Amino acid sequence: MSELPKSARIVIIGGGVVGVSCLYHLAKAGWKELLLLEKNELTAGSTWHAAGNVPTFSSSWAIMNMQRYSTELYRGLSKAVDYPMNYHVTGSVRLSHSKERMQEFQRAKGMGIYQGMDLEVIGLSELKGKYPFIETHDLEGALFDPNDGDIDPAQLTQALAKGSRDMGASIVRFCSATGIERLKDKWIVKTSKGPIECDIVVNAAGYYAKRVGDWFLPYGGRSVPMAVMSHQYLLTEEIPELARRVEETNHKLPLLRDVDSSYYLRQEKNGLNLGPYEKNCKVHWKDEDDPLPEDFSFQLYPDDLDRLEWYVDDAMKRVPILGRAGISKVINGPIPYTPDGNPLIGPSPGLKNVFEACVFTFGIAQGGGAGKVLAEWITEGSTEWDMWSCDPRRFTAFADDDYCQAKAAEVYGHEYAIHFPFHSWPAGRNKKLSPIHDKIIEKGGQMGAYNGWERANWFAKPGDDTSEASTQTWKREGPWFQRIKEECLAVNSDVGVLDLPGFARYHVSGVGAGDWLLSQIVGGLPAVNRISLGYFSDERGRVLTEMSIMNFGKDEFTLITAGSAQWHDLEVLKKGITEGSKINVVDQTEEWFCLIVTGPKSRNLMSKISNADLELPWLSLQRVKILNKDVLLARVSYAGELGWEIHVRKQDLREVYDLVISEGATPFGMFALDSLRVEKGYRAWKGDLSTDYTILESGLGRFIKFDKAQSFPGKEALLKEKQRGETKKFVTMIVEGNECDAPYMSTVMFDGKIVGEVTSGAYGHRVGSSIALGMVIADVAKPYQQVSIDIFGQSYNAIIQEPGPLWDSKNMALKS
Ligand SMILES: Cc1cc2nc3c(=O)[nH]c(=O)nc-3n(C[C@H](O)[C@H](O)[C@H](O)COP(=O)(O)OP(=O)(O)OC[C@H]3O[C@@H](n4cnc5c(N)ncnc54)[C@H](O)[C@@H]3O)c2cc1C
């Protein structure tokens, strides 16, 4: 066992598959003085008892990328590090009981092909050929993934550990980290064997991540959003039919997932391994009556087979040979969950030089990719793929224990559920309410959660079907469709109002704030009392974020950004502040609220309720009074009509809203806003705008000011790209004949080849067409070019439009 050094450059806390993969990838990146601490033996947490399934399937582009990378890494790892390892690439069949599930498979197939994987949607006879023991009478078909398989989690971890040690990294086992201190610009990790000084700490403590995270609370950290569930699988004794098949074919069965019933079934030696994600699941270690034990290394919970009864029964009907053998072993172990089931990988919110690679539900499948991503965060400051869906900053302060436990149970019980576009998951709701929440509900608001804030997605009328069941479809038409249309048309022909609580907002001030902002964004600043968009780039010229900048003069600004970006963008701003600077950035998201009042009759409405100068042009700002309350008016409209945002203090919102409504505004919701903004080609953050694309590829070159006095992140990369010419271009496409709007990452085809992808899709009620925004290779991205888009396995014609907005291309309505 290695001795504990006094210092290291990076200390990783936790020797499960994820921590060790982080160590391996950091060492591979050439970093030295790397130390991993494990309080027991490697794998003592969740890793040792994992079933070891390694799927590539995901409906998330980032997770699919990570899992694909893992399979590629694991295939060559044994040889690369010279360590024997059992990795069976058996392929898998994922069963479908419904047309909607088949559509989900088609979408995953498209994404998989784009990532270079040959996923196949297969019929029942082909399924039977691949899996002879299965009952298929009630199935629609299946997805075959040739890359799926299973690996021995302990061997995998040990192989990564060997590779790391061979590259000079240290692993100290039986050494608990016990606390943290900050000493000038160093972290001191306290351990059972003495303190270690380091620059960077990585929390890879698995289901202990919250405990480790809590040590950082005094230094500005937050409580790690997670809960621990118990997860079981059971192993059977040998099944003679399986033994015979192996003898005859020398092959294991492909892994089977009955995702609609919610379990997997895998051949384990000559028996089966059944692992359900049961609805009647159990959260563990949730309060003082059931505390997280000091040490649970290599331990399990008692078996709880009652919970699995329905699933065992269902699986025996599906694969009757399962019933031919007794159960030989039950594994019931702790598995950590974040509120959305994706792990935490990246910078720890509120802290410098602290990273998280923890709370993995599929850590064996994702561990390889996670190590790559974490190492990139540390060594390069950004990642190859946009990793927002795993970014720790996606959960903000509202994600308390109640929320985490409710969501963890919901996600676990629906581990394989389809995520439909018009559905809102019900658990953990009402965490953050607008002061007019009751009024929105009274008006029929069908709510969705946005960074914890409840906002109306659409407004139902009496008699509308608002059941959860009605949302179980990919189709755009449903009870909401007519209402969204009415809302859009009210905005288009009259005036609408949208309550937008949680619009993230920062006050930026201090001597030199203007100059400083110019050194952060790629473009210029608005004039005093004006508002404009500011784009923040990373060093590679890719889109970090977009904020609206309001200039109040004398180095005083308000920056506004997407609700979900609240912590992300605050850190983008804070990171740009150098020591000794006089710039202040204050988060005011909870103090100010916003009503979007928009439509051709909005001027008329505003004239009745305010003393504002309503002839001030588009993009102007003014502070005025409504009902004698101070409000800020910004003449902008994300809906693309004449309009104003009324920014109002929390305590004044109710009265102002009542007044706007009494003057005849029609409430509209987020779904209508999405439709309206897509018609204008306005990009949405983490769909159209992400670090998967550069500012130039995103069609935002007009916002860059290369000739300004201040340099800015990404300038060099963008200049080079400008000289070279972009390889991809942002385009608007009109899709023909589709009843489902194109989802994120649908593939765009031309001449039989993939030439791009959709970044958002919606139906535009003003233009009467289905619209897809996306990225297409420059050679093809020409106006009127016909391409096709693969939407759930069907190919639809799509026409690339002239650059610029589809609706009101000259912005006449906005400027009217
Ligand atoms: C029954 C079951 C089956 C599963 N099957 C699969 C599967 O088939 N495929 C899949 O992808 N995933 C599966 N999982 C999930 C998988 O086990 C986890 O996602 C994965 O092991 C997480 O790895 P990790 O390194 O993040 O955490 P862990 O393996 O829990 O490692 C964390 C380590 O940190 C150490 N540690 C904690 N605190 C400290 C401290 N203060 N100081 C030093 N060390 C510390 C712990 O001892 C532990 O070894 C399964 C889980 C369960 C329960």
CSV table of N, CA, C and O in Angstrom, one decimal, residues 577-583:
chain,number,residue,atom,x,y,z
A,577,ILE,N,-14.2,37.6,-13.0
A,577,ILE,CA,-13.7,38.7,-12.2
A,577,ILE,C,-12.4,38.4,-11.6
A,577,ILE,O,-12.2,37.4,-10.9
A,578,THR,N,-11.4,39.3,-11.8
A,578,THR,CA,-10.1,39.0,-11.3
A,578,THR,C,-10.0,39.5,-9.9
A,578,THR,O,-10.7,40.4,-9.5
A,579,GLU,N,-9.0,39.0,-9.2
A,579,GLU,CA,-8.8,39.4,-7.8
A,579,GLU,C,-8.5,40.9,-7.7
A,579,GLU,O,-7.8,41.5,-8.5
A,580,GLY,N,-9.1,41.6,-6.7
A,580,GLY,CA,-8.9,43.0,-6.5
A,580,GLY,C,-9.8,43.9,-7.4
A,580,GLY,O,-9.8,45.1,-7.3
A,581,SER,N,-10.6,43.2,-8.2
A,581,SER,CA,-11.5,44.0,-9.1
A,581,SER,C,-12.6,44.6,-8.3
A,581,SER,O,-13.0,44.1,-7.2
A,582,LYS,N,-13.2,45.7,-8.8
A,582,LYS,CA,-14.3,46.4,-8.1
A,582,LYS,C,-15.6,46.0,-8.6
A,582,LYS,O,-16.6,46.7,-8.3
A,583,ILE,N,-15.7,45.0,-9.4
A,583,ILE,CA,-16.9,44.6,-10.1
A,583,ILE,C,-17.8,43.8,-9.1
A,583,ILE,O,-17.3,42.9,-8.5
